PDB file of C-alpha atoms in Angstrom:
ATOM      1  CA  HIS A   1       7.310  14.479   7.303  1.00 73.00           C
ATOM      2  CA  ALA A   2       9.935  11.885   6.591  1.00 78.00           C
ATOM      3  CA  VAL A   3       9.733  10.096   3.270  1.00 78.00           C
ATOM      4  CA  ARG A   4       9.713   6.380   3.919  1.00 81.00           C
ATOM      5  CA  PRO A   5      10.875   3.902   1.294  1.00 87.00           C
ATOM      6  CA  TRP A   6       8.460   1.435  -0.271  1.00 91.00           C
ATOM      7  CA  PHE A   7      11.085  -1.317  -0.064  1.00 95.00           C
ATOM      8  CA  PHE A   8      13.789  -2.469   2.305  1.00 95.00           C
ATOM      9  CA  GLN A   9      16.052  -5.451   2.827  1.00 96.00           C
ATOM     10  CA  ASP A  10      15.602  -7.961   5.630  1.00 95.00           C
ATOM     11  CA  ALA A  11      16.765 -11.538   6.282  1.00 95.00           C
ATOM     12  CA  GLU A  12      14.271 -12.997   3.762  1.00 93.00           C
ATOM     13  CA  GLY A  13      15.192 -10.660   0.887  1.00 97.00           C
ATOM     14  CA  TRP A  14      13.814  -7.361  -0.382  1.00 97.00           C
ATOM     15  CA  VAL A  15      10.427  -6.447   1.077  1.00 97.00           C
ATOM     16  CA  VAL A  16       8.295  -4.291  -1.241  1.00 97.00           C
ATOM     17  CA  GLN A  17       5.163  -2.552   0.045  1.00 96.00           C
ATOM     18  CA  LEU A  18       2.498  -0.419  -1.605  1.00 95.00           C
ATOM     19  CA  LYS A  19       1.879   2.729   0.407  1.00 92.00           C
ATOM     20  CA  TYR A  20      -0.912   5.277   0.661  1.00 89.00           C
ATOM     21  CA  GLY A  21       0.683   8.230   2.413  1.00 85.00           C
ATOM     22  CA  ALA A  22       2.510   6.708   5.362  1.00 84.00           C
ATOM     23  CA  ARG A  23       0.204   3.683   5.541  1.00 89.00           C
ATOM     24  CA  VAL A  24       0.922   0.275   4.077  1.00 92.00           C
ATOM     25  CA  VAL A  25      -1.812  -0.935   1.720  1.00 94.00           C
ATOM     26  CA  PRO A  26      -2.889  -4.548   2.320  1.00 93.00           C
ATOM     27  CA  LEU A  27      -2.387  -6.632  -0.815  1.00 93.00           C
ATOM     28  CA  ASP A  28      -4.838  -9.296   0.320  1.00 91.00           C
ATOM     29  CA  ALA A  29      -6.302 -10.589   3.579  1.00 88.00           C
ATOM     30  CA  ASP A  30      -2.972 -12.014   4.761  1.00 93.00           C
ATOM     31  CA  ASN A  31      -0.189  -9.992   3.104  1.00 93.00           C
ATOM     32  CA  ASN A  32       0.961  -6.411   2.968  1.00 94.00           C
ATOM     33  CA  ALA A  33       4.234  -6.963   1.105  1.00 96.00           C
ATOM     34  CA  VAL A  34       5.935  -8.872  -1.682  1.00 96.00           C
ATOM     35  CA  ILE A  35       9.349 -10.389  -0.953  1.00 97.00           C
ATOM     36  CA  VAL A  36      11.873 -10.734  -3.772  1.00 97.00           C
ATOM     37  CA  GLN A  37      15.421 -12.020  -3.621  1.00 97.00           C
ATOM     38  CA  SER A  38      17.152  -9.375  -5.744  1.00 95.00           C
ATOM     39  CA  LEU A  39      17.154  -5.595  -5.696  1.00 93.00           C
ATOM     40  CA  ASP A  40      16.760  -5.823  -9.474  1.00 93.00           C
ATOM     41  CA  ASP A  41      13.352  -7.463  -8.935  1.00 96.00           C
ATOM     42  CA  VAL A  42      12.039  -4.544  -6.838  1.00 96.00           C
ATOM     43  CA  ALA A  43      11.414  -2.413  -9.936  1.00 95.00           C
ATOM     44  CA  ALA A  44       9.292  -5.173 -11.476  1.00 96.00           C
ATOM     45  CA  VAL A  45       7.129  -5.367  -8.331  1.00 96.00           C
ATOM     46  CA  LEU A  46       6.692  -1.585  -8.284  1.00 95.00           C
ATOM     47  CA  ASP A  47       5.659  -1.746 -11.943  1.00 96.00           C
ATOM     48  CA  ILE A  48       3.054  -4.392 -11.079  1.00 96.00           C
ATOM     49  CA  PHE A  49       1.758  -2.119  -8.297  1.00 95.00           C
ATOM     50  CA  VAL A  50       1.433   0.774 -10.777  1.00 96.00           C
ATOM     51  CA  LYS A  51      -0.524  -1.402 -13.213  1.00 97.00           C
ATOM     52  CA  ALA A  52      -2.773  -2.784 -10.454  1.00 95.00           C
ATOM     53  CA  VAL A  53      -3.614   0.714  -9.204  1.00 95.00           C
ATOM     54  CA  ALA A  54      -4.252   1.978 -12.749  1.00 96.00           C
ATOM     55  CA  ALA A  55      -6.550  -0.993 -13.429  1.00 97.00           C
ATOM     56  CA  GLY A  56      -8.550  -0.291 -10.267  1.00 95.00           C
ATOM     57  CA  GLU A  57      -7.494  -3.507  -8.566  1.00 94.00           C
ATOM     58  CA  MET A  58      -6.497  -1.677  -5.384  1.00 94.00           C
ATOM     59  CA  ASP A  59      -9.522   0.658  -5.210  1.00 94.00           C
ATOM     60  CA  THR A  60     -11.197  -1.109  -2.279  1.00 91.00           C
ATOM     61  CA  ALA A  61      -8.030  -1.229  -0.183  1.00 91.00           C
ATOM     62  CA  LEU A  62      -7.188   2.397  -0.982  1.00 91.00           C
ATOM     63  CA  ALA A  63     -10.737   3.553  -0.229  1.00 91.00           C
ATOM     64  CA  THR A  64     -10.618   1.799   3.133  1.00 88.00           C
ATOM     65  CA  LEU A  65      -7.365   3.545   4.031  1.00 87.00           C
ATOM     66  CA  ALA A  66      -8.687   6.903   2.784  1.00 86.00           C
ATOM     67  CA  GLN A  67     -11.838   6.486   4.866  1.00 86.00           C
ATOM     68  CA  ARG A  68      -9.722   6.046   8.007  1.00 73.00           C
ATOM     69  CA  ASN A  69      -8.314   9.549   7.469  1.00 62.00           C
ATOM     70  CA  LYS A  70     -11.730  11.234   7.495  1.00 64.00           C
ATOM     71  CA  ASP A  71     -13.649  12.539  10.457  1.00 54.00           C
ATOM     72  CA  PRO A  72     -16.147   9.817  11.531  1.00 56.00           C
ATOM     73  CA  SER A  73     -19.093  12.231  11.219  1.00 55.00           C
ATOM     74  CA  GLU A  74     -17.955  13.140   7.690  1.00 49.00           C
ATOM     75  CA  ALA A  75     -17.865   9.455   6.729  1.00 46.00           C
ATOM     76  CA  ARG A  76     -21.365   8.933   8.116  1.00 50.00           C
ATOM     77  CA  HIS A  77     -22.732  11.781   5.966  1.00 47.00           C
ATOM     78  CA  ALA A  78     -20.978  10.412   2.880  1.00 48.00           C
ATOM     79  CA  ASP A  79     -22.794   7.113   3.371  1.00 47.00           C
ATOM     80  CA  ASP A  80     -26.139   8.931   3.448  1.00 49.00           C
ATOM     81  CA  ALA A  81     -25.633  10.359  -0.047  1.00 44.00           C
TER      82      ALA A  81
END
């Protein structure tokens, strides 16, 4: 599998995304990325992502993405537990 970067440059600036495997993790209901103007600011955003994950702030979004990877019958049985 190809390793895809978590950030890239476009016309608006540097786009930084949190990823779970190859999937982009939604940051809220409307956004899946943070845009910064400088490449130097990308590291700060990645550090914020690390702290948010460690604090459990992304647990719901990550669990939703993880659930999509499971077999539907497996997910149904997990709900029964």
